[in-house]
mmCIF file of C-alpha atoms in Angstrom:
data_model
loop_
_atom_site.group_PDB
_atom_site.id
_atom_site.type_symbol
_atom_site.label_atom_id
_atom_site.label_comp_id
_atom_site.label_asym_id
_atom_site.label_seq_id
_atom_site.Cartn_x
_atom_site.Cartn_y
_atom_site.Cartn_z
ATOM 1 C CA UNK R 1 21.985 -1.141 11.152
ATOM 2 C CA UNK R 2 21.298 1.832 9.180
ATOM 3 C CA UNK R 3 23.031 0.513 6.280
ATOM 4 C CA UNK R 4 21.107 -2.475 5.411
ATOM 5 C CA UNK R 5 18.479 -2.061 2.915
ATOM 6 C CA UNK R 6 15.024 -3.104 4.719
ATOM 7 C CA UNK R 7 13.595 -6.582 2.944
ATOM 8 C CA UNK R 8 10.146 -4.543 3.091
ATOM 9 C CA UNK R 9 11.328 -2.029 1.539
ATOM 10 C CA UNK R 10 12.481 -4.256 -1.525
ATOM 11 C CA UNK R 11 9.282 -6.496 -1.463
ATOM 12 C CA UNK R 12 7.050 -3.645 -1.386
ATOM 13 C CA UNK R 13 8.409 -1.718 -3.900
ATOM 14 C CA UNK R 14 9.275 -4.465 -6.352
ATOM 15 C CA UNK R 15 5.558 -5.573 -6.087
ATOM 16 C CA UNK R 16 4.289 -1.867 -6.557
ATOM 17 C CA UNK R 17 6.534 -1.692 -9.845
ATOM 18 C CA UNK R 18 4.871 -5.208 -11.214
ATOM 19 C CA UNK R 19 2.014 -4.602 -10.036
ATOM 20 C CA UNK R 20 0.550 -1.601 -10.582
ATOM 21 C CA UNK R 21 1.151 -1.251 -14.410
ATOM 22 C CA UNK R 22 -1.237 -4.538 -14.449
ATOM 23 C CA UNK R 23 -3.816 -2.932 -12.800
ATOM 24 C CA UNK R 24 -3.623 0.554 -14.293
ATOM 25 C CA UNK R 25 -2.197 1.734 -11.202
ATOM 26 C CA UNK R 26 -5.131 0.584 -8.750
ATOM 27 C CA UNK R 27 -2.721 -1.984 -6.968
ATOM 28 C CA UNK R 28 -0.678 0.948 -5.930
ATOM 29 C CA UNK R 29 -3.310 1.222 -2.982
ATOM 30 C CA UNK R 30 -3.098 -2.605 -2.006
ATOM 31 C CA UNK R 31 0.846 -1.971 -1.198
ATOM 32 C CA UNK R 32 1.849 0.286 1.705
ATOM 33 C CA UNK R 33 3.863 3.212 1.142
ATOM 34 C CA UNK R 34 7.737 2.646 2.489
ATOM 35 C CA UNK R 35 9.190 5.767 0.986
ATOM 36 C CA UNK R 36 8.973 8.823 2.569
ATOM 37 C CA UNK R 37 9.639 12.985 1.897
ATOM 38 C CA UNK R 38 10.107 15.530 4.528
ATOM 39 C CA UNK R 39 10.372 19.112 4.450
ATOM 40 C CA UNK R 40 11.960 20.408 7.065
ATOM 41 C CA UNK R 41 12.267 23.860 6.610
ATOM 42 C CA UNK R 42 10.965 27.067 4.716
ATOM 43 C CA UNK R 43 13.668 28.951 5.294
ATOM 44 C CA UNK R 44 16.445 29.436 2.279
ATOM 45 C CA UNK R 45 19.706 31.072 1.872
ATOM 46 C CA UNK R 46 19.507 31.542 -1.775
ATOM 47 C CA UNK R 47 17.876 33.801 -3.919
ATOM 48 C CA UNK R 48 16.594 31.383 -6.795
ATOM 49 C CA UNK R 49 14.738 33.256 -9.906
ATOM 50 C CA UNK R 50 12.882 30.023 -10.693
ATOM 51 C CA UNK R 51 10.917 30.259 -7.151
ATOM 52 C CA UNK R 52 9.834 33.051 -4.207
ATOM 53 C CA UNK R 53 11.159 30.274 -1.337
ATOM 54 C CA UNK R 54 13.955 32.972 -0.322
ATOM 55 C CA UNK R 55 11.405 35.335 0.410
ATOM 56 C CA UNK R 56 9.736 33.569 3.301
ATOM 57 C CA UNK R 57 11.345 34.862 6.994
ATOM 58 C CA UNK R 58 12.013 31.636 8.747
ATOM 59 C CA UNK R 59 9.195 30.211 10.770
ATOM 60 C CA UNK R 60 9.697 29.848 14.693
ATOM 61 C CA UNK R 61 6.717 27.195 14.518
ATOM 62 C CA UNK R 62 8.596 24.423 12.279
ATOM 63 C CA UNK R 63 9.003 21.639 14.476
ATOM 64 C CA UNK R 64 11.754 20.623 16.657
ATOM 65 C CA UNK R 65 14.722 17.964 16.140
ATOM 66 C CA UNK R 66 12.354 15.960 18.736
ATOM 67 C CA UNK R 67 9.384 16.123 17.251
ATOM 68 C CA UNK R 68 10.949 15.090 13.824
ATOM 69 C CA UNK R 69 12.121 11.679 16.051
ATOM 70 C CA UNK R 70 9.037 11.048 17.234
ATOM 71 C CA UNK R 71 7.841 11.374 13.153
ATOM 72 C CA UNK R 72 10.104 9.644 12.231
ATOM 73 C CA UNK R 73 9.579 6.524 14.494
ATOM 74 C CA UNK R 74 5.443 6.757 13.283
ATOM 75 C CA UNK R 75 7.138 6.453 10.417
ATOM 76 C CA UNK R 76 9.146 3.352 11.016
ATOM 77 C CA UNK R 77 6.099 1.950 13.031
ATOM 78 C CA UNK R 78 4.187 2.052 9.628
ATOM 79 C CA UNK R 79 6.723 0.573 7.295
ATOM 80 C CA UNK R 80 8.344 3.400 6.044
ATOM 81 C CA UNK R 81 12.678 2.676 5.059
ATOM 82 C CA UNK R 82 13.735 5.465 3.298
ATOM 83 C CA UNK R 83 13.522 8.890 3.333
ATOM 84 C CA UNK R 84 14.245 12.242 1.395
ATOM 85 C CA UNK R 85 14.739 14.759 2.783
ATOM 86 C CA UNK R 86 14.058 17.867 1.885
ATOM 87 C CA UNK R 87 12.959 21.468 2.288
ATOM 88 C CA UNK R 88 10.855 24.172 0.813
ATOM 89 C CA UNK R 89 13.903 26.147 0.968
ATOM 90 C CA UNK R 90 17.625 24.975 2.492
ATOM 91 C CA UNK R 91 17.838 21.726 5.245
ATOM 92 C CA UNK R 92 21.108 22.975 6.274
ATOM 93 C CA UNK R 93 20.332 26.655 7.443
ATOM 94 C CA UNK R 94 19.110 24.354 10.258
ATOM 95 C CA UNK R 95 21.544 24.257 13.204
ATOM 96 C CA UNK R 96 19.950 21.136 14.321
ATOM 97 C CA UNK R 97 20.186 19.203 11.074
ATOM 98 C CA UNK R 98 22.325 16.502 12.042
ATOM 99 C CA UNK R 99 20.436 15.996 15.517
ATOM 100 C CA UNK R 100 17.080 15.256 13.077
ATOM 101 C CA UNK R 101 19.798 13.034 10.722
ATOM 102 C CA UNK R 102 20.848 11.145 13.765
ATOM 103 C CA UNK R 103 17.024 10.059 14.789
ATOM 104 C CA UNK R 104 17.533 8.566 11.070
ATOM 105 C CA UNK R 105 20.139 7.071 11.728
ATOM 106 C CA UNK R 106 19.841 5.518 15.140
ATOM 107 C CA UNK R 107 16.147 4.027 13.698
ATOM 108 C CA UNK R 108 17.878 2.295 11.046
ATOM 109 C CA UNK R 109 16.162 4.233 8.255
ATOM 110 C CA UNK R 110 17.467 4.967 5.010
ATOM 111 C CA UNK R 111 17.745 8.527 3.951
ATOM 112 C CA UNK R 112 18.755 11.011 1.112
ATOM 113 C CA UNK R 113 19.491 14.556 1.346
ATOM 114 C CA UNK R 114 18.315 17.291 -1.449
ATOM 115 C CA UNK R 115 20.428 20.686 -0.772
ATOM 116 C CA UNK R 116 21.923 23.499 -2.217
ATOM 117 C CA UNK R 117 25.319 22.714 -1.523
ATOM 118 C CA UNK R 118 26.398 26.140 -0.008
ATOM 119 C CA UNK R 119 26.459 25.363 3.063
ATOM 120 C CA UNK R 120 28.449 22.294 3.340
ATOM 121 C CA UNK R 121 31.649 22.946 5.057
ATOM 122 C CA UNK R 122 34.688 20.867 5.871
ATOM 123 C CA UNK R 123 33.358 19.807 9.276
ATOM 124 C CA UNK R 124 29.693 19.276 7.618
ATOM 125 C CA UNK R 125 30.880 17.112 5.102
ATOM 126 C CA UNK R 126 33.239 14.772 7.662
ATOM 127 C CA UNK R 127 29.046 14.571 9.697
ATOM 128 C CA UNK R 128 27.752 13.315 6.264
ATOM 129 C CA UNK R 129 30.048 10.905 5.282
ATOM 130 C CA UNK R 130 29.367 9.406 9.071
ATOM 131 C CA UNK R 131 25.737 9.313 8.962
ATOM 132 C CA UNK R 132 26.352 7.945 5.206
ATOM 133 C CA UNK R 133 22.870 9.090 3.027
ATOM 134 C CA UNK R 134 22.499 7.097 0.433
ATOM 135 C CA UNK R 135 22.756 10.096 -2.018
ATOM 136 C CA UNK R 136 23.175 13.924 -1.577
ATOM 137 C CA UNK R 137 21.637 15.917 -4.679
ATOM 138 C CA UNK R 138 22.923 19.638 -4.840
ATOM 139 C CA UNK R 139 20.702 21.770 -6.999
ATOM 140 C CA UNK R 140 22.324 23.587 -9.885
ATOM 141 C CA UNK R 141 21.286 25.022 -13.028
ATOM 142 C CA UNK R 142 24.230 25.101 -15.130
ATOM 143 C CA UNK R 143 28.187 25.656 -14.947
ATOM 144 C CA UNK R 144 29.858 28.360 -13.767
ATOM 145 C CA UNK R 145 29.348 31.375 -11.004
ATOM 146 C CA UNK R 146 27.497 34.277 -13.777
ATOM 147 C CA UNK R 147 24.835 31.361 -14.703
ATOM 148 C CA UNK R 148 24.720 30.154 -10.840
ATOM 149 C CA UNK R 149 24.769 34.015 -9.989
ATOM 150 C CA UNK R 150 21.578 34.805 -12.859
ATOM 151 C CA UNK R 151 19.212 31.127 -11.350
ATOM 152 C CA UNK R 152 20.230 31.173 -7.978
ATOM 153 C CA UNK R 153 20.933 34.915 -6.879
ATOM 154 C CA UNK R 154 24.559 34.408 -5.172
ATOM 155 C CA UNK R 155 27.638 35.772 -6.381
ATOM 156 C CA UNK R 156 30.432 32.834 -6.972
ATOM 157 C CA UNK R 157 28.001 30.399 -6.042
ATOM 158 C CA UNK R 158 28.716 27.910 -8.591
ATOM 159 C CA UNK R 159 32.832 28.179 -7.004
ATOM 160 C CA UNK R 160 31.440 27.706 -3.745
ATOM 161 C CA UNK R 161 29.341 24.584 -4.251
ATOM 162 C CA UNK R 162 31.948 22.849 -6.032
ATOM 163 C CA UNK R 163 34.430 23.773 -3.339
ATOM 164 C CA UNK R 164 32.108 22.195 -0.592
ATOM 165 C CA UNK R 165 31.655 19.099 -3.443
ATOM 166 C CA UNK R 166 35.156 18.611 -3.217
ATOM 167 C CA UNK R 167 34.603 18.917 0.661
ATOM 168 C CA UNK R 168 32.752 15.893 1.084
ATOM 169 C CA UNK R 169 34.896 14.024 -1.464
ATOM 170 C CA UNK R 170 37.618 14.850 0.887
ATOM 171 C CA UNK R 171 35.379 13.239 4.019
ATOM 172 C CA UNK R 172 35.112 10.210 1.522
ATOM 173 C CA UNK R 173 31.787 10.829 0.574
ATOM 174 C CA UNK R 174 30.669 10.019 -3.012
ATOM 175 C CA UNK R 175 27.563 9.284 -4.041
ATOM 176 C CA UNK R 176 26.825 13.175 -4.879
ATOM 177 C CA UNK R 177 24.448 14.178 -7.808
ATOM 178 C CA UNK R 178 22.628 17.593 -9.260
ATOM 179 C CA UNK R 179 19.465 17.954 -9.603
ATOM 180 C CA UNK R 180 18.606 20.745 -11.811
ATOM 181 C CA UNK R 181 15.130 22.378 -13.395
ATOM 182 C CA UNK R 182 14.629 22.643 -17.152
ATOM 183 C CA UNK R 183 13.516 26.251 -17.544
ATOM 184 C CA UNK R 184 14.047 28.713 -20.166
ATOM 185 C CA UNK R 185 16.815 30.460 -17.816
ATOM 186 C CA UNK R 186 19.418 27.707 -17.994
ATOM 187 C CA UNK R 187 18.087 25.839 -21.431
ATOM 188 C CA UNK R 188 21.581 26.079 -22.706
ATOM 189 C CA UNK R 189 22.956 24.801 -20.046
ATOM 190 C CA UNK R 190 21.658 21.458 -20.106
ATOM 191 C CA UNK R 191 23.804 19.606 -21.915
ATOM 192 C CA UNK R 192 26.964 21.024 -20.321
ATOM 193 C CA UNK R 193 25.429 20.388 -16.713
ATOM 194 C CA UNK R 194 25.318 16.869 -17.360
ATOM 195 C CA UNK R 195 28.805 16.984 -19.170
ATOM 196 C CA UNK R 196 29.896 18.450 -15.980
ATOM 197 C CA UNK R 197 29.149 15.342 -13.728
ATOM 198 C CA UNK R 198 30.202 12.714 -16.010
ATOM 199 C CA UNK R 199 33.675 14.821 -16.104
ATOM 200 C CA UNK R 200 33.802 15.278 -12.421
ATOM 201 C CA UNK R 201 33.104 11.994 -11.363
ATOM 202 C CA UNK R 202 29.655 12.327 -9.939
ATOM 203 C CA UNK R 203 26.744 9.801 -10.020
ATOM 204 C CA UNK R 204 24.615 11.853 -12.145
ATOM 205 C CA UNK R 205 22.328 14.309 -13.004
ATOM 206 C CA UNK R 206 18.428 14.375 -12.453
ATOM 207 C CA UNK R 207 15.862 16.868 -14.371
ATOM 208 C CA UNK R 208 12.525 18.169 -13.417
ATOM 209 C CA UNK R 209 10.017 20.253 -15.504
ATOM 210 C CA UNK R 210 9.403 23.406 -14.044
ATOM 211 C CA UNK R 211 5.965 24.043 -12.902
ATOM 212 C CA UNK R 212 5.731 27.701 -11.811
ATOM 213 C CA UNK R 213 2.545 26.449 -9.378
ATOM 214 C CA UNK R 214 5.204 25.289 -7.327
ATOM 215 C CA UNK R 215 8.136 27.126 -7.926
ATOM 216 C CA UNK R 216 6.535 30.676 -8.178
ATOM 217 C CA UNK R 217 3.351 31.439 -9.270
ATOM 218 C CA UNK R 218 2.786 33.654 -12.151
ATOM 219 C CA UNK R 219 1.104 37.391 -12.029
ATOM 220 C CA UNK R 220 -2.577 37.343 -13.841
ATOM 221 C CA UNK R 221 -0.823 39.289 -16.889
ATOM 222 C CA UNK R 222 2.893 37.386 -16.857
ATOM 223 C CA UNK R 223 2.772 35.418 -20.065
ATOM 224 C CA UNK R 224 4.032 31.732 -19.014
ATOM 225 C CA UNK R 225 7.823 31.408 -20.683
ATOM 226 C CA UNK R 226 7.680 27.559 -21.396
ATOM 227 C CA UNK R 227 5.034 27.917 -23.786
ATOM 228 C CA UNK R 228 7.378 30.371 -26.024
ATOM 229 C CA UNK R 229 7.876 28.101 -29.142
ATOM 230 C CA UNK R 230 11.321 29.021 -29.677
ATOM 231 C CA UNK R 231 11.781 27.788 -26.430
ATOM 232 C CA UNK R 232 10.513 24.344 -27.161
ATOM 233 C CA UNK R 233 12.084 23.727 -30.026
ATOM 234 C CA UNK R 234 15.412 24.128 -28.587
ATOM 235 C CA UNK R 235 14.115 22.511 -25.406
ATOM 236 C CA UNK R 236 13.333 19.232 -28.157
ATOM 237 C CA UNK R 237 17.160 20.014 -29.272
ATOM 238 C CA UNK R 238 18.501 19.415 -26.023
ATOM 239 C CA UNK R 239 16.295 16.731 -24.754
ATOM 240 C CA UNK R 240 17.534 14.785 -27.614
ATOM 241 C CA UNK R 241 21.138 15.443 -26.578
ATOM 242 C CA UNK R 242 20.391 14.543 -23.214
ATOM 243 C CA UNK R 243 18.742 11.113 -24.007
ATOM 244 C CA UNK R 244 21.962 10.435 -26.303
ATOM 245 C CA UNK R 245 23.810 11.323 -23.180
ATOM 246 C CA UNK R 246 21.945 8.840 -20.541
ATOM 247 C CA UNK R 247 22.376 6.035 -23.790
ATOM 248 C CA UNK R 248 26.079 6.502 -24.006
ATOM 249 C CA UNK R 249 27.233 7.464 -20.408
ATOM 250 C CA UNK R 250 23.996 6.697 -17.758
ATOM 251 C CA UNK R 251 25.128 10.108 -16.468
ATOM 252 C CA UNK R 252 21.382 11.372 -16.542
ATOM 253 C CA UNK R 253 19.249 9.885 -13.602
ATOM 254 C CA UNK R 254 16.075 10.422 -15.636
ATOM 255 C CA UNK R 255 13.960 7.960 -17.314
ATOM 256 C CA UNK R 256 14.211 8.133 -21.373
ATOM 257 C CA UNK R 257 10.149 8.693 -21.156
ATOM 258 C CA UNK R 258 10.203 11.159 -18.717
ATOM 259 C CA UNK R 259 12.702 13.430 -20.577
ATOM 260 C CA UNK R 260 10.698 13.109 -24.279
ATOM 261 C CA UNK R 261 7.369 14.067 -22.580
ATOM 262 C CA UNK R 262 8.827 17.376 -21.335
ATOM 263 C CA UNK R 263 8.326 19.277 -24.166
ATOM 264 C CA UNK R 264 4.993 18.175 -24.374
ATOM 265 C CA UNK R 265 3.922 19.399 -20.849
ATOM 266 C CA UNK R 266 5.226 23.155 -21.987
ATOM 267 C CA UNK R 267 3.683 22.649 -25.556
ATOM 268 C CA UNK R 268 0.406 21.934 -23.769
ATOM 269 C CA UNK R 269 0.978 24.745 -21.418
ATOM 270 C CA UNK R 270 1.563 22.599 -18.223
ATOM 271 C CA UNK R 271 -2.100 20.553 -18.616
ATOM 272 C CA UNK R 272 -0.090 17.735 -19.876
ATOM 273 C CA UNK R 273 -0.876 14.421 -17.548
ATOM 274 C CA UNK R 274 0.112 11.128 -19.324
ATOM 275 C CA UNK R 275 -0.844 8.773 -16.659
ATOM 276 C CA UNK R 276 -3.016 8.708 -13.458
ATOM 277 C CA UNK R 277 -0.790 10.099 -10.443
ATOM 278 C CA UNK R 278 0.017 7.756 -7.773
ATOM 279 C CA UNK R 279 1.092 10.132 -5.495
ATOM 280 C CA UNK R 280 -0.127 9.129 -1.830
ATOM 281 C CA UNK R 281 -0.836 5.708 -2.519
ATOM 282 C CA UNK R 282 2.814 5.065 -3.210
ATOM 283 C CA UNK R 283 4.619 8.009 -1.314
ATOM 284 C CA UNK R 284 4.265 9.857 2.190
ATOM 285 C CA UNK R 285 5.079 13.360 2.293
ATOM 286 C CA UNK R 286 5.385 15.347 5.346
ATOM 287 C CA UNK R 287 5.457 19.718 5.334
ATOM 288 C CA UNK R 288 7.661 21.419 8.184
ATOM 289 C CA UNK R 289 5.113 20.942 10.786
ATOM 290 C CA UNK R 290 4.368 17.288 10.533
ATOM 291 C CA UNK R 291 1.349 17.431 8.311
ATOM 292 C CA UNK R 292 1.163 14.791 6.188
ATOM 293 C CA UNK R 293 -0.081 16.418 2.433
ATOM 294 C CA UNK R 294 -0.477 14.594 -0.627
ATOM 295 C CA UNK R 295 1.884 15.963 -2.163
ATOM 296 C CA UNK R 296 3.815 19.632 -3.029
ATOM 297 C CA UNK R 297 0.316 20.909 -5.299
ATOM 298 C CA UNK R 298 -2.136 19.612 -2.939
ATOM 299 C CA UNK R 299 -1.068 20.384 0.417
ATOM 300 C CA UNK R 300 -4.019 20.185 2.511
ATOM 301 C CA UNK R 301 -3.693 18.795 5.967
ATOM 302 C CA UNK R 302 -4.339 15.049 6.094
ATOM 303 C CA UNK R 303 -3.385 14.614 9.384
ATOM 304 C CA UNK R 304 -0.376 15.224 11.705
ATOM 305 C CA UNK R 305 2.534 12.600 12.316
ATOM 306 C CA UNK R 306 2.952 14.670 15.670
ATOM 307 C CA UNK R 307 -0.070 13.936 17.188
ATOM 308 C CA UNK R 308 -1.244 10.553 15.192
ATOM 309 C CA UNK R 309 0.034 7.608 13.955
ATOM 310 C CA UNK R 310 0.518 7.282 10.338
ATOM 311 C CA UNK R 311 -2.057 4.098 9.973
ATOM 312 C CA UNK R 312 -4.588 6.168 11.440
ATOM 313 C CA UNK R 313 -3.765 9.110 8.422
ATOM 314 C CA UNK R 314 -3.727 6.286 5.755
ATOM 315 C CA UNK R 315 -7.213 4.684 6.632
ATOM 316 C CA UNK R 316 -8.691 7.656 6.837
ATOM 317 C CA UNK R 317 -11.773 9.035 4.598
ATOM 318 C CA UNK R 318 -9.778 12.554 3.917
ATOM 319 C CA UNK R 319 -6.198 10.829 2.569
ATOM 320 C CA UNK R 320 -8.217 8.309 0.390
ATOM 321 C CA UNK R 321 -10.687 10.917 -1.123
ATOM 322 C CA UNK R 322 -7.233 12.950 -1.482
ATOM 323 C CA UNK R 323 -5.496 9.982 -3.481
ATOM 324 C CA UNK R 324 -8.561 9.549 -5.452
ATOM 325 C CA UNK R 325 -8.329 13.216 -6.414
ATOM 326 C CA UNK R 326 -4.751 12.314 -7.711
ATOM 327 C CA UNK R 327 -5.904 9.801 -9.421
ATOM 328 C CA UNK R 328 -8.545 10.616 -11.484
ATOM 329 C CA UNK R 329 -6.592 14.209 -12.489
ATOM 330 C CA UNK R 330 -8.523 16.240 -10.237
ATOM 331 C CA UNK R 331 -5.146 18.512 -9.283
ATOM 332 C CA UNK R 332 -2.926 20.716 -10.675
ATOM 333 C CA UNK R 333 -1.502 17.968 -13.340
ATOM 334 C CA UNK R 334 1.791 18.806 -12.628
ATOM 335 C CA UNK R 335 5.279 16.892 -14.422
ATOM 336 C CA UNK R 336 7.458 17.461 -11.871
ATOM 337 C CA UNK R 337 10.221 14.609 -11.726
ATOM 338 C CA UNK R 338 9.423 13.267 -8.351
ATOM 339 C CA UNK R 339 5.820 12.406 -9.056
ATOM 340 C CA UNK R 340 6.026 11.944 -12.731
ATOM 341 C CA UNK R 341 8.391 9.211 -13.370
ATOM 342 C CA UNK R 342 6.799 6.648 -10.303
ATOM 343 C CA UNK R 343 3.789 7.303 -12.859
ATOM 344 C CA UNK R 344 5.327 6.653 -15.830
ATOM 345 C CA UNK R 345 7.023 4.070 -14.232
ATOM 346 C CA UNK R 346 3.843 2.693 -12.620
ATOM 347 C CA UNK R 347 2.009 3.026 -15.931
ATOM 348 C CA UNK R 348 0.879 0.335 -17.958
ATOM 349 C CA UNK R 349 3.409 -0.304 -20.297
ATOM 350 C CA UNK R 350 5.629 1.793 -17.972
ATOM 351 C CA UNK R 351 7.346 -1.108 -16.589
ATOM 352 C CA UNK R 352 9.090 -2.159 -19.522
ATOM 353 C CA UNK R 353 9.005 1.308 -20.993
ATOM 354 C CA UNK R 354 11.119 2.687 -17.761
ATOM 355 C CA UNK R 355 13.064 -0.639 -16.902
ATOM 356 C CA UNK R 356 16.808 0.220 -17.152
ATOM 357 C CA UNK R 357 15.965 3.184 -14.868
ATOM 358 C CA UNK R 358 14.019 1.006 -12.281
ATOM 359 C CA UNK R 359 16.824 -1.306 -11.996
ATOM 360 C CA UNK R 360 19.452 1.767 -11.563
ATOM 361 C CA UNK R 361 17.073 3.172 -9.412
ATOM 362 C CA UNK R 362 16.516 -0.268 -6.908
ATOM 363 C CA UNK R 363 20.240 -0.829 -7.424
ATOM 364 C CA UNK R 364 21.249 2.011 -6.054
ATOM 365 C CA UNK R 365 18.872 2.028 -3.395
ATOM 366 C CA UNK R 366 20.414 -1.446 -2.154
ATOM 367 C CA UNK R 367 23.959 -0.639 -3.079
ATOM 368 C CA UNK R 368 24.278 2.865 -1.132
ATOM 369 C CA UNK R 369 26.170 3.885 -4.242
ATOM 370 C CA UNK R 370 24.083 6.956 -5.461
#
């Protein structure tokens, strides 16, 4: 059951990706949201540079594996057929991850997993390959253990995730990508990150701009490091590379727009916003106690998937004044991947601007092959 792709799913999402760049996005809120994130913890193994997640003792209030059922059939009950998750830090320094992956899969939902990859052991990787995501993306910045070591704080890291990689190969899983940020730590890494999937056999590799809002704020007095223009004019270098890349191979998961506007959001010192954001019209997203926020900037409380039902969040006065906030700019105008390719995409002139990667992106989706 939970392999079938949901004929809602398809029809509401195909008519959000016409429809919306028609409209200048206002049709976005005419088509229910089916796609879903979750965070489901805060707690993190790793020691990232990029972000202060790691720092965070974990929280003995994030809910249980049976509250996250009962979310997740709200969910269901409102339309939703596929879901990320994720976590603010790692979703498998949770002992009761698969428990929460089983709801999932007993509801029939479709479901991706974002991770760092260090934790996946032989007998995790034989659970993943049963429950069958539809794609697990490891995040990496680059190749090899002194650039995994200098991002991500652990010492043979980079051996480590590619020995668990090869552990759910093993299981006879496949559809694994990397996701990885595009900061001035791993800039010349870019290139050979991506090189590194198409060699290995993976499905691919997906960029985000790094907004340090979310990752880790900045001091008053700590000069922002994107904005150094040495920095962007190799970051120009590379995004060229990288577009040749995704022409050539289709390694990179990224849109062609997406990737060009990059270096415009650090030229512009992160006030870059190309298009109006569509977040919460066209996505749910849950924090690790069931509240559902607009997004990973604006993450006021719009109501609480344990204690309401998810129609009752969406018609409310406080999620629609939030989505209109979105809309109109009035947020932290952030380019983070997740939100800013739907926009693109969901753009006027996105459509055709964006197509090959909305019919990778729908393909895969209906596949199950990454």
């Amino acid at each position: 059951m939970a392999n079938r792709f949901p004929l809602h799913l398809w029809r509401n999402e195909a008519a959000r990706a016409i429809l919306a760049p028609m409209t200048l996005g206002r049709a976005s809120n005419w088509i229910r949201p089916t796609i879903a994130t979750v965070y489901l913890t805060s707690y993190c193994n790793s020691r990232c540079t990029m972000c202060d997640f790691w720092q965070r003792p974990r929280d003995p209030n994030e809910l249980t594996s049976r509250q996250w059922g009962v979310i997740f059939s709200r969910m269901k009950a409102f339309g939703v057929g596929y879901i990320t998750v994720n976590a603010s830090g790692e979703i498998f320094t949770r002992t009761d991850l698969f428990t929460i992956l089983d709801h999932l899969k007993r509801l029939g939902i479709l479901f991706g997993l974002n991770t760092n990859g260090t934790l996946i052991t032989a007998k995790r990787a034989e659970q993943i390959a049963r429950l069958a995501p539809r794609v697990l993306t490891i995040g990496l910045e680059g190749v090899g253990d002194s650039i995994y070591e200098a991002t991500r704080g652990l010492p043979n890291g980079f051996t480590k995730v590619m020995e668990n990689v090869n552990n759910l190969k093993a299981a006879g899983f496949s559809s694994i990508a990397f996701g990885s940020v595009l900061s001035t730590d791993n800039v010349d890494q870019w290139v050979e990150l991506a090189q590194y999937a198409l060699d290995n056999g993976l499905k691919g590799v997906r960029f985000t701009a790094l907004h340090h809002d979310y990752f880790r704020p900045l001091t008053h007095d700590e000069p922002e490091p994107t904005y150094d223009p040495a920095f962007i004019e190799k970051a120009d270098e590379k995004i060229k590379q990288l577009i040749e890349m995704k022409k050539k191979t289709g390694i990179i998961l990224n849109s062609v727009d997406y990737l060009k506007r990059v270096p415009e959001f650090y030229r512009t010192g992160h006030r870059f916003f190309p298009v109006p954001c569509l977040q919460g019209s066209n996505r749910i997203e849950l924090d690790v106690y069931g509240n559902v926020t607009l997004c990973s900037f604006m993450t006021e409380s719009l109501g609480n998937l344990v204690t309401d039902d998810m129609e009752t969040i969406w018609q409310s006065a406080i999620h629609r004044q939030n989505r209109n906030n979105a809309f109109s700019g009035n947020c932290p105008r952030c380019f983070l991947s997740c939100y800013g390719e739907e926009n693109l995409r969901l753009s006027p002139g996105g459509f055709f601007r964006t197509l090959d990667h909305t019919v990778g992106r729908f393909f895969s989706l209906v596949s199950g092959k990454g």
